[in-house]
Amino acid sequence: MLNRPAPEVLEQLRHIVGPAGALDQPQDVAPFLEDHRKLFRGATSLVLRPDSTEQVSQILKLCHAHRIGVVPVGGNTSYCGGATPSSSGNEIVLSLARLKRIRHVDANNYTLTAEAGCILASVQQAAEAVDRLFPLSLGSEGSCQIGGNLSTNAGGTAVLRYGMARDLVLGLEVVLPDGRILDDLSGLRKNNTGYDLRNLFIGGEGTLGIITAATLKLCPLPRTYVTALVAVNNPAAAVELLSYLRGSGSDTLSTFELIPRIGIDLVCKHITGMHDPFESVHPWYVLLEATSAQVTDQLTDEFSALLTHAQESNLVREVLLAQNSTQRDFFWRIRESIPEAQTRAGGSIKHDVSVSISDIPKFIEEGSTACQRIAPEGVLVIYGHLGDGSLHFNINTPDAGAHPGFFAKKNALNAALHILAKNYRGSISAEHGIGQLKRDELATFKNPVALQVMRSIKQTLDPHGIMNPGKVLTTS
Ligand code: MLT
Ligand code: ZN
């Protein structure tokens, strides 16, 4: 049972961080009370902004002793309300924004140690400054923080080649719920010394402790990019193209994103300066990118030949190869503007599901039929990271949000698509996490034994349940 913080405890918490680290005025606290998608609103009397791991440790120690809930927040870009406090007002919010130092860069070891509050783009820049790549790449990289990326095991557009956030971490520094500091900031690739603790906190969404710093894996910096927008008949052709390119090319493909026709239409209609770069209208598209650390024309030659062959064998309808960085940026902007265009079109009921890559075409077909049965008025906007088997299976409101009853079908649409994903042995959350949005569904969809193990781990590390209450796991 958690407590409301008593005035003297609030005073002690303020004292830990000093005047620069505590916010309690309504206008300062307000940004922390609502999630990015405006699905959840909470309350708190105090937002703490510690500027050292030691301060985080002292805060958790005190909150553990007084049974006070703590909600960690990074860039507040969660799609699942993962960093929004409950409406009880009993929890304090702990922002990592002031822990923003790059502690160490080791170019020869291909590692970088960053504090949790570093903006993802600044981690990428710090890597680039020593001629390296930090490959995690997301639409929100200009504002999301690395601590949040790791806590939610973020995915993004380069998972095909580099993996999820968890694949890019070698070591972590974590403050445990009782305030102990677990310093495991190792830069080792080989370290077989028992349980892999870091993977409890990566994807733990702040329910087991607070990640305060991480040693991240770097990769060679690409110097040559081949970026193409390719039109295809259907998702099956896209899957076949992916297989063909991976099997025939060198292992250089880093992005393979599926885009539906409606995605292009929405972007052209709602995003300034955008147009359809093709002359003809096509039903589906793929944004693909291959990179090499060498400065070479060979990669472009190789991909032009492969794509020409794919076109000659009717696997693809039309190919646009970016001729320069402006065109490359434009192709990327089309893909990355889809979420914003959907919002401007009135909003959508979103899903973030994954199945095996080979099951994607059937999943899209069966999922579309199910959604049309439930909400025939809805506009299907199905796009995403085909290269790793994950899709944003979104259903837009038909008429700028004015359609009566459309959003009331949310639960029915969620259930239909999540049951379908389960039938395909897929996941109800590919890359956005659970937060509070999918907490109750997780209790239904996750394997019961896995849930029991998760609960035991939670009980062991956080016996009073102070860490990010109400997220990921239901309390019973
Ligand atoms: C994306 O891939 O664009 C985001 O993860 C999902 C979204 O914003 O809908
Ligand atoms: Zn995504």
Short mmCIF file of C-alpha atoms and ligand atoms in Angstrom, two decimals:
data_model
loop_
_atom_site.label_atom_id
_atom_site.label_comp_id
_atom_site.label_asym_id
_atom_site.label_seq_id
_atom_site.Cartn_x
_atom_site.Cartn_y
_atom_site.Cartn_z
CA MET A 1 0.00 0.00 0.00
CA LEU A 2 1.49 3.33 -1.07
CA ASN A 3 1.24 6.54 0.92
CA ARG A 4 0.63 10.14 0.07
CA PRO A 5 3.90 11.98 0.79
CA ALA A 6 3.70 13.94 4.03
CA PRO A 7 4.81 17.61 3.89
CA GLU A 8 8.02 16.86 5.77
CA VAL A 9 8.92 14.07 3.33
CA LEU A 10 8.29 16.42 0.40
CA GLU A 11 10.62 18.87 2.11
CA GLN A 12 13.32 16.21 2.47
CA LEU A 13 12.94 15.29 -1.21
CA ARG A 14 13.30 18.95 -2.21
CA HIS A 15 16.35 19.19 -0.04
CA ILE A 16 18.04 16.28 -1.86
CA VAL A 17 17.88 18.02 -5.24
CA GLY A 18 18.14 21.64 -4.11
CA PRO A 19 16.02 24.55 -5.44
CA ALA A 20 17.07 23.99 -9.08
CA GLY A 21 15.88 20.40 -9.01
CA ALA A 22 12.32 20.64 -7.66
CA LEU A 23 9.19 21.80 -9.46
CA ASP A 24 5.92 22.29 -7.64
CA GLN A 25 4.22 25.25 -9.29
CA PRO A 26 1.22 24.25 -11.42
CA GLN A 27 2.63 25.72 -14.64
CA ASP A 28 5.96 23.89 -14.15
CA VAL A 29 4.38 20.59 -13.21
CA ALA A 30 1.72 20.68 -15.95
CA PRO A 31 3.87 19.20 -18.80
CA PHE A 32 4.47 16.09 -16.69
CA LEU A 33 0.79 15.39 -16.10
CA GLU A 34 -0.24 14.42 -19.60
CA ASP A 35 1.17 11.84 -21.98
CA HIS A 36 2.32 12.54 -25.53
CA ARG A 37 -0.89 11.20 -27.10
CA LYS A 38 -3.12 12.94 -24.54
CA LEU A 39 -4.71 9.66 -23.54
CA PHE A 40 -3.86 9.92 -19.84
CA ARG A 41 -3.94 12.73 -17.29
CA GLY A 42 -2.48 12.44 -13.84
CA ALA A 43 -1.59 14.56 -10.83
CA THR A 44 1.44 15.12 -8.63
CA SER A 45 2.56 17.60 -6.04
CA LEU A 46 6.26 17.38 -6.90
CA VAL A 47 8.51 16.84 -9.89
CA LEU A 48 12.12 16.14 -8.97
CA ARG A 49 14.96 16.76 -11.38
CA PRO A 50 18.07 15.21 -9.83
CA ASP A 51 21.40 15.92 -11.49
CA SER A 52 23.38 12.91 -10.28
CA THR A 53 22.97 9.19 -9.75
CA GLU A 54 23.65 9.78 -6.07
CA GLN A 55 20.64 12.10 -5.86
CA VAL A 56 18.44 9.52 -7.61
CA SER A 57 19.64 6.99 -5.07
CA GLN A 58 18.78 9.24 -2.10
CA ILE A 59 15.33 9.95 -3.53
CA LEU A 60 14.49 6.27 -4.00
CA LYS A 61 15.85 5.39 -0.57
CA LEU A 62 13.52 7.92 1.01
CA CYS A 63 10.53 6.92 -1.11
CA HIS A 64 11.17 3.25 -0.34
CA ALA A 65 11.24 4.01 3.39
CA HIS A 66 8.02 6.04 3.24
CA ARG A 67 6.25 3.88 0.60
CA ILE A 68 5.86 6.67 -1.92
CA GLY A 69 5.29 5.91 -5.59
CA VAL A 70 7.86 7.26 -8.06
CA VAL A 71 7.17 7.80 -11.77
CA PRO A 72 10.35 8.15 -13.83
CA VAL A 73 10.08 10.30 -16.96
CA GLY A 74 12.43 10.90 -19.86
CA GLY A 75 11.33 12.82 -22.96
CA ASN A 76 7.65 12.02 -22.30
CA THR A 77 7.21 10.47 -25.74
CA SER A 78 5.63 7.21 -24.55
CA TYR A 79 2.76 5.96 -26.70
CA CYS A 80 1.36 3.96 -23.78
CA GLY A 81 1.18 6.45 -20.91
CA GLY A 82 4.30 4.84 -19.45
CA ALA A 83 5.54 8.02 -17.75
CA THR A 84 2.30 9.67 -16.64
CA PRO A 85 1.45 9.59 -12.93
CA SER A 86 -1.91 8.31 -11.71
CA SER A 87 -4.71 10.73 -10.89
CA SER A 88 -4.31 10.02 -7.15
CA GLY A 89 -1.68 12.76 -6.83
CA ASN A 90 0.21 10.50 -4.41
CA GLU A 91 3.18 9.77 -6.65
CA ILE A 92 6.17 11.97 -7.24
CA VAL A 93 7.58 12.36 -10.75
CA LEU A 94 11.31 11.92 -11.27
CA SER A 95 12.64 13.53 -14.43
CA LEU A 96 16.01 12.33 -15.73
CA ALA A 97 16.49 15.41 -17.91
CA ARG A 98 19.42 16.83 -15.94
CA LEU A 99 21.43 13.62 -16.13
CA LYS A 100 22.64 14.49 -19.60
CA ARG A 101 26.36 13.96 -19.66
CA ILE A 102 28.16 11.79 -22.16
CA ARG A 103 30.51 10.25 -19.62
CA HIS A 104 32.92 8.45 -21.90
CA VAL A 105 33.47 7.65 -25.54
CA ASP A 106 35.82 4.82 -26.51
CA ALA A 107 36.09 4.80 -30.28
CA ASN A 108 38.39 1.75 -30.40
CA ASN A 109 36.06 -0.25 -28.19
CA TYR A 110 33.10 1.04 -30.21
CA THR A 111 31.31 2.13 -27.04
CA LEU A 112 29.89 5.25 -25.50
CA THR A 113 28.63 5.77 -21.97
CA ALA A 114 25.73 8.19 -21.71
CA GLU A 115 23.52 9.31 -18.85
CA ALA A 116 19.84 8.55 -19.03
CA GLY A 117 18.69 12.10 -19.79
CA CYS A 118 20.75 12.46 -22.98
CA ILE A 119 18.49 13.15 -25.94
CA LEU A 120 18.81 10.29 -28.43
CA ALA A 121 19.96 12.69 -31.18
CA SER A 122 22.79 13.95 -28.97
CA VAL A 123 23.96 10.37 -28.38
CA GLN A 124 23.97 9.88 -32.15
CA GLN A 125 25.96 13.11 -32.56
CA ALA A 126 28.49 12.15 -29.90
CA ALA A 127 29.08 8.89 -31.75
CA GLU A 128 29.37 10.64 -35.08
CA ALA A 129 31.96 13.03 -33.64
CA VAL A 130 34.33 10.06 -33.35
CA ASP A 131 33.32 8.59 -36.69
CA ARG A 132 30.95 6.03 -35.26
CA LEU A 133 27.25 5.27 -35.53
CA PHE A 134 24.80 4.80 -32.69
CA PRO A 135 22.16 3.09 -34.78
CA LEU A 136 18.98 3.48 -32.72
CA SER A 137 16.79 5.70 -34.88
CA LEU A 138 13.22 6.85 -34.17
CA GLY A 139 10.82 9.55 -35.29
CA SER A 140 11.09 11.20 -31.85
CA GLU A 141 14.91 11.12 -31.66
CA GLY A 142 15.07 14.92 -31.27
CA SER A 143 13.23 14.79 -27.95
CA CYS A 144 13.20 11.26 -26.54
CA GLN A 145 15.89 10.37 -24.01
CA ILE A 146 18.18 7.38 -24.05
CA GLY A 147 17.05 6.28 -20.58
CA GLY A 148 13.46 6.09 -21.82
CA ASN A 149 14.55 4.35 -25.00
CA LEU A 150 16.25 1.66 -22.95
CA SER A 151 13.51 1.40 -20.33
CA THR A 152 10.99 0.75 -23.08
CA ASN A 153 13.36 -1.25 -25.31
CA ALA A 154 12.62 1.05 -28.23
CA GLY A 155 12.77 -0.23 -31.81
CA GLY A 156 12.53 2.16 -34.75
CA THR A 157 13.63 1.96 -38.35
CA ALA A 158 16.98 0.17 -38.24
CA VAL A 159 16.12 -2.93 -36.22
CA LEU A 160 16.49 -5.13 -39.29
CA ARG A 161 20.25 -4.56 -39.22
CA TYR A 162 21.12 -3.44 -35.70
CA GLY A 163 18.43 -4.86 -33.43
CA MET A 164 16.28 -3.28 -30.72
CA ALA A 165 17.56 -0.99 -27.97
CA ARG A 166 18.40 -4.04 -25.86
CA ASP A 167 20.80 -5.26 -28.54
CA LEU A 168 22.74 -2.02 -28.32
CA VAL A 169 23.54 -2.08 -24.61
CA LEU A 170 26.65 -3.56 -23.01
CA GLY A 171 26.26 -2.26 -19.49
CA LEU A 172 23.94 -0.28 -17.26
CA GLU A 173 23.94 1.79 -14.13
CA VAL A 174 20.64 1.38 -12.32
CA VAL A 175 19.27 2.72 -9.07
CA LEU A 176 17.24 -0.01 -7.41
CA PRO A 177 13.94 0.76 -5.67
CA ASP A 178 15.60 0.78 -2.24
CA GLY A 179 18.25 3.24 -3.41
CA ARG A 180 21.13 0.83 -3.96
CA ILE A 181 23.20 1.63 -7.04
CA LEU A 182 23.84 -1.28 -9.36
CA ASP A 183 26.95 -0.24 -11.28
CA ASP A 184 27.28 -2.62 -14.20
CA LEU A 185 28.67 -0.15 -16.74
CA SER A 186 30.67 -2.73 -18.58
CA GLY A 187 31.93 -2.30 -22.13
CA LEU A 188 32.47 -6.04 -22.53
CA ARG A 189 31.04 -8.14 -25.33
CA LYS A 190 31.84 -11.33 -23.52
CA ASN A 191 30.90 -11.61 -19.90
CA ASN A 192 29.40 -14.93 -18.88
CA THR A 193 29.08 -14.41 -15.16
CA GLY A 194 25.55 -15.45 -14.33
CA TYR A 195 22.17 -13.87 -14.88
CA ASP A 196 21.88 -11.08 -17.42
CA LEU A 197 20.52 -8.45 -15.05
CA ARG A 198 20.57 -5.58 -17.49
CA ASN A 199 17.83 -7.14 -19.54
CA LEU A 200 15.48 -6.91 -16.57
CA PHE A 201 15.73 -3.14 -16.59
CA ILE A 202 15.74 -2.76 -20.37
CA GLY A 203 12.06 -3.05 -21.23
CA GLY A 204 11.15 -2.88 -17.52
CA GLU A 205 9.60 0.56 -18.09
CA GLY A 206 10.93 1.85 -14.79
CA THR A 207 9.00 -0.70 -12.75
CA LEU A 208 12.12 -2.38 -11.34
CA GLY A 209 14.44 0.58 -10.89
CA ILE A 210 15.73 3.63 -12.70
CA ILE A 211 18.36 3.39 -15.42
CA THR A 212 20.71 6.32 -14.83
CA ALA A 213 23.44 5.57 -17.40
CA ALA A 214 24.32 3.03 -20.06
CA THR A 215 27.32 1.85 -22.00
CA LEU A 216 26.11 1.60 -25.58
CA LYS A 217 27.44 -0.28 -28.56
CA LEU A 218 28.61 1.77 -31.53
CA CYS A 219 28.98 0.66 -35.13
CA PRO A 220 31.02 1.83 -38.12
CA LEU A 221 29.66 5.11 -39.46
CA PRO A 222 28.00 4.74 -42.85
CA ARG A 223 29.58 6.82 -45.58
CA THR A 224 27.50 5.57 -48.49
CA TYR A 225 23.71 5.38 -48.48
CA VAL A 226 21.42 3.83 -51.02
CA THR A 227 17.86 4.91 -50.37
CA ALA A 228 14.93 3.92 -52.55
CA LEU A 229 11.18 4.21 -52.64
CA VAL A 230 9.82 1.15 -54.35
CA ALA A 231 6.22 0.58 -55.44
CA VAL A 232 4.84 -2.95 -55.08
CA ASN A 233 1.50 -4.66 -55.67
CA ASN A 234 0.90 -5.91 -52.17
CA PRO A 235 2.55 -6.80 -48.85
CA ALA A 236 3.37 -10.31 -50.15
CA ALA A 237 5.48 -8.77 -52.91
CA ALA A 238 7.17 -6.57 -50.30
CA VAL A 239 8.07 -9.62 -48.19
CA GLU A 240 9.40 -11.41 -51.26
CA LEU A 241 11.45 -8.36 -52.21
CA LEU A 242 12.94 -8.22 -48.73
CA SER A 243 13.90 -11.86 -48.90
CA TYR A 244 15.39 -11.45 -52.36
CA LEU A 245 17.45 -8.39 -51.43
CA ARG A 246 18.74 -9.93 -48.22
CA GLY A 247 19.63 -13.15 -50.01
CA SER A 248 21.29 -11.50 -53.02
CA GLY A 249 22.92 -8.39 -51.64
CA SER A 250 25.67 -8.05 -49.17
CA ASP A 251 24.30 -7.72 -45.67
CA THR A 252 23.87 -3.97 -45.99
CA LEU A 253 20.12 -3.46 -45.79
CA SER A 254 19.27 -1.44 -42.68
CA THR A 255 15.73 -0.23 -43.34
CA PHE A 256 12.73 -1.80 -45.01
CA GLU A 257 9.52 0.09 -44.23
CA LEU A 258 6.10 -0.73 -45.62
CA ILE A 259 3.92 2.23 -46.64
CA PRO A 260 0.35 1.97 -47.92
CA ARG A 261 -1.10 4.24 -50.61
CA ILE A 262 -3.27 5.95 -48.01
CA GLY A 263 -0.08 6.86 -46.13
CA ILE A 264 1.17 8.84 -49.14
CA ASP A 265 -2.26 10.45 -49.58
CA LEU A 266 -2.44 11.52 -45.93
CA VAL A 267 1.08 12.94 -45.96
CA CYS A 268 0.44 14.89 -49.20
CA LYS A 269 -2.82 16.26 -47.83
CA HIS A 270 -1.76 17.20 -44.31
CA ILE A 271 1.99 17.88 -44.32
CA THR A 272 3.27 21.08 -45.87
CA GLY A 273 5.68 20.72 -48.77
CA MET A 274 5.00 17.04 -49.43
CA HIS A 275 4.02 15.46 -52.73
CA ASP A 276 3.84 12.01 -54.27
CA PRO A 277 7.22 11.48 -55.96
CA PHE A 278 5.84 8.84 -58.36
CA GLU A 279 3.98 9.67 -61.56
CA SER A 280 1.59 6.76 -61.23
CA VAL A 281 -0.50 5.74 -58.28
CA HIS A 282 0.50 2.45 -56.62
CA PRO A 283 -1.17 0.38 -53.91
CA TRP A 284 1.83 -0.19 -51.63
CA TYR A 285 5.37 1.11 -51.23
CA VAL A 286 8.58 0.24 -49.47
CA LEU A 287 11.18 2.69 -48.20
CA LEU A 288 14.46 0.81 -48.17
CA GLU A 289 17.96 1.83 -47.27
CA ALA A 290 21.30 0.10 -47.48
CA THR A 291 24.52 1.55 -46.13
CA SER A 292 28.23 0.93 -46.25
CA ALA A 293 31.10 2.25 -44.16
CA GLN A 294 33.10 2.60 -47.37
CA VAL A 295 32.91 5.47 -49.81
CA THR A 296 31.87 3.43 -52.80
CA ASP A 297 29.70 3.43 -55.92
CA GLN A 298 29.49 -0.31 -55.68
CA LEU A 299 26.56 -0.30 -53.27
CA THR A 300 24.43 1.86 -55.55
CA ASP A 301 25.36 -0.28 -58.56
CA GLU A 302 24.53 -3.43 -56.66
CA PHE A 303 21.10 -2.20 -55.50
CA SER A 304 20.19 -0.69 -58.88
CA ALA A 305 20.94 -4.03 -60.50
CA LEU A 306 18.94 -5.96 -57.90
CA LEU A 307 15.97 -3.60 -58.11
CA THR A 308 16.05 -3.59 -61.92
CA HIS A 309 15.97 -7.35 -61.85
CA ALA A 310 13.09 -7.28 -59.35
CA GLN A 311 11.20 -4.94 -61.68
CA GLU A 312 11.86 -7.10 -64.73
CA SER A 313 10.50 -10.10 -62.88
CA ASN A 314 7.40 -8.09 -61.88
CA LEU A 315 8.22 -8.22 -58.20
CA VAL A 316 8.19 -4.45 -58.08
CA ARG A 317 6.16 -1.93 -60.10
CA GLU A 318 8.42 1.11 -60.02
CA VAL A 319 11.64 2.20 -58.36
CA LEU A 320 12.85 5.65 -57.33
CA LEU A 321 16.46 5.70 -56.19
CA ALA A 322 17.41 8.81 -54.22
CA GLN A 323 19.93 10.74 -56.31
CA ASN A 324 21.21 12.96 -53.52
CA SER A 325 20.79 13.68 -49.82
CA THR A 326 17.90 16.08 -50.41
CA GLN A 327 15.95 13.34 -52.13
CA ARG A 328 16.94 10.86 -49.45
CA ASP A 329 15.64 13.23 -46.78
CA PHE A 330 12.42 13.69 -48.73
CA PHE A 331 11.80 9.93 -48.97
CA TRP A 332 12.42 9.59 -45.24
CA ARG A 333 10.14 12.52 -44.53
CA ILE A 334 7.29 10.78 -46.32
CA ARG A 335 7.63 7.77 -44.03
CA GLU A 336 8.23 9.71 -40.86
CA SER A 337 5.34 12.12 -41.44
CA ILE A 338 2.69 9.39 -41.49
CA PRO A 339 1.96 9.53 -37.71
CA GLU A 340 1.63 13.32 -37.78
CA ALA A 341 -0.57 13.19 -40.91
CA GLN A 342 -2.80 10.65 -39.17
CA THR A 343 -3.18 12.91 -36.18
CA ARG A 344 -4.07 15.87 -38.40
CA ALA A 345 -6.61 13.72 -40.21
CA GLY A 346 -8.53 13.39 -36.95
CA GLY A 347 -6.67 10.72 -35.04
CA SER A 348 -6.57 6.96 -35.08
CA ILE A 349 -6.95 3.82 -33.05
CA LYS A 350 -3.39 2.53 -32.99
CA HIS A 351 -1.82 -0.91 -32.79
CA ASP A 352 1.82 -1.87 -32.56
CA VAL A 353 1.97 -5.57 -33.31
CA SER A 354 4.58 -8.01 -34.54
CA VAL A 355 4.38 -11.39 -36.24
CA SER A 356 6.89 -13.41 -38.25
CA ILE A 357 7.88 -11.52 -41.38
CA SER A 358 6.48 -14.31 -43.53
CA ASP A 359 3.07 -14.02 -41.81
CA ILE A 360 2.74 -10.27 -42.43
CA PRO A 361 0.70 -10.55 -45.67
CA LYS A 362 -1.86 -12.94 -44.13
CA PHE A 363 -1.96 -10.87 -40.96
CA ILE A 364 -2.70 -7.72 -42.92
CA GLU A 365 -5.40 -9.45 -44.93
CA GLU A 366 -7.16 -11.09 -41.98
CA GLY A 367 -6.68 -8.06 -39.74
CA SER A 368 -8.15 -5.76 -42.38
CA THR A 369 -11.21 -7.98 -42.79
CA ALA A 370 -11.73 -8.09 -39.02
CA CYS A 371 -11.40 -4.31 -38.66
CA GLN A 372 -13.74 -3.62 -41.55
CA ARG A 373 -16.34 -5.88 -39.98
CA ILE A 374 -16.14 -3.99 -36.68
CA ALA A 375 -15.71 -0.46 -38.04
CA PRO A 376 -16.59 -0.30 -41.73
CA GLU A 377 -16.34 3.48 -41.54
CA GLY A 378 -12.69 3.36 -40.36
CA VAL A 379 -9.78 4.10 -42.70
CA LEU A 380 -7.06 1.46 -42.48
CA VAL A 381 -3.56 2.94 -42.33
CA ILE A 382 -1.22 -0.04 -42.02
CA TYR A 383 2.48 0.76 -42.17
CA GLY A 384 5.67 0.03 -40.39
CA HIS A 385 8.83 -1.88 -39.97
CA LEU A 386 8.32 -4.82 -42.28
CA GLY A 387 12.05 -5.55 -42.15
CA ASP A 388 11.67 -6.74 -38.54
CA GLY A 389 8.07 -7.99 -38.73
CA SER A 390 6.33 -5.17 -36.89
CA LEU A 391 3.39 -3.11 -38.04
CA HIS A 392 1.50 -0.04 -36.95
CA PHE A 393 -1.96 -1.32 -37.78
CA ASN A 394 -3.88 1.90 -37.34
CA ILE A 395 -7.49 2.72 -38.11
CA ASN A 396 -8.17 6.37 -38.75
CA THR A 397 -11.38 8.15 -38.03
CA PRO A 398 -13.11 8.74 -41.37
CA ASP A 399 -14.06 12.37 -41.02
CA ALA A 400 -11.70 14.37 -38.84
CA GLY A 401 -13.00 12.83 -35.64
CA ALA A 402 -16.62 13.75 -36.22
CA HIS A 403 -17.86 10.26 -36.94
CA PRO A 404 -20.23 9.29 -34.13
CA GLY A 405 -19.18 6.19 -32.29
CA PHE A 406 -15.94 5.44 -34.14
CA PHE A 407 -13.63 5.79 -31.13
CA ALA A 408 -16.05 3.77 -29.02
CA LYS A 409 -15.02 0.76 -31.12
CA LYS A 410 -11.48 0.95 -29.80
CA ASN A 411 -11.71 -2.02 -27.44
CA ALA A 412 -13.34 -4.23 -30.05
CA LEU A 413 -10.68 -3.33 -32.63
CA ASN A 414 -7.86 -3.83 -30.10
CA ALA A 415 -9.24 -7.22 -29.13
CA ALA A 416 -9.68 -8.40 -32.72
CA LEU A 417 -6.14 -7.48 -33.76
CA HIS A 418 -4.49 -8.64 -30.57
CA ILE A 419 -6.24 -12.01 -30.66
CA LEU A 420 -5.19 -12.36 -34.28
CA ALA A 421 -1.60 -11.50 -33.35
CA LYS A 422 -1.72 -14.08 -30.58
CA ASN A 423 -3.01 -16.69 -33.03
CA TYR A 424 0.07 -15.99 -35.13
CA ARG A 425 2.28 -16.26 -32.03
CA GLY A 426 2.88 -12.55 -32.40
CA SER A 427 3.08 -9.72 -29.88
CA ILE A 428 0.56 -7.07 -28.83
CA SER A 429 3.42 -4.63 -28.30
CA ALA A 430 6.26 -4.76 -30.79
CA GLU A 431 8.15 -1.61 -29.85
CA HIS A 432 6.02 0.87 -27.89
CA GLY A 433 5.86 -1.04 -24.62
CA ILE A 434 2.96 -1.65 -22.23
CA GLY A 435 2.75 1.36 -19.91
CA GLN A 436 -0.78 1.78 -18.59
CA LEU A 437 -2.39 1.53 -22.02
CA LYS A 438 -1.85 -2.20 -22.47
CA ARG A 439 -1.40 -3.24 -18.85
CA ASP A 440 -4.74 -5.01 -18.56
CA GLU A 441 -4.36 -6.66 -21.93
CA LEU A 442 -0.90 -7.92 -20.99
CA ALA A 443 -2.52 -9.83 -18.13
CA THR A 444 -4.63 -11.61 -20.75
CA PHE A 445 -2.14 -12.06 -23.56
CA LYS A 446 1.13 -12.84 -21.82
CA ASN A 447 1.92 -16.42 -21.02
CA PRO A 448 0.69 -17.03 -17.44
CA VAL A 449 3.95 -18.57 -16.28
CA ALA A 450 5.89 -15.65 -17.73
CA LEU A 451 3.57 -13.31 -15.84
CA GLN A 452 4.16 -15.19 -12.59
CA VAL A 453 7.92 -14.89 -13.07
CA MET A 454 7.57 -11.18 -13.83
CA ARG A 455 5.56 -10.69 -10.64
CA SER A 456 8.14 -12.58 -8.58
CA ILE A 457 10.93 -10.41 -9.93
CA LYS A 458 8.90 -7.28 -9.21
CA GLN A 459 8.19 -8.47 -5.66
CA THR A 460 11.87 -9.23 -5.04
CA LEU A 461 13.26 -5.96 -6.32
CA ASP A 462 10.41 -3.64 -5.37
CA PRO A 463 8.54 -5.24 -2.46
CA HIS A 464 6.57 -2.06 -1.70
CA GLY A 465 5.64 -1.47 -5.34
CA ILE A 466 6.94 2.11 -5.40
CA MET A 467 8.38 2.01 -8.92
CA ASN A 468 6.14 3.38 -11.65
CA PRO A 469 2.94 2.11 -10.02
CA GLY A 470 0.19 0.92 -12.32
CA LYS A 471 2.48 0.36 -15.31
CA VAL A 472 3.13 -2.98 -17.05
CA LEU A 473 1.72 -5.22 -14.30
CA THR A 474 -1.70 -5.11 -12.70
CA THR A 475 -1.45 -5.04 -8.92
CA SER A 476 -3.29 -8.30 -8.22
C1 MLT B 1 6.51 4.96 -36.20
O1 MLT B 1 7.05 3.93 -36.58
O2 MLT B 1 6.29 5.93 -36.97
C2 MLT B 1 6.09 5.06 -34.78
O3 MLT B 1 6.70 4.06 -34.04
C3 MLT B 1 4.64 4.81 -34.68
C4 MLT B 1 3.74 5.89 -34.86
O4 MLT B 1 4.08 7.03 -34.57
O5 MLT B 1 2.60 5.58 -35.23
ZN ZN B 2 7.32 2.41 -35.24
#
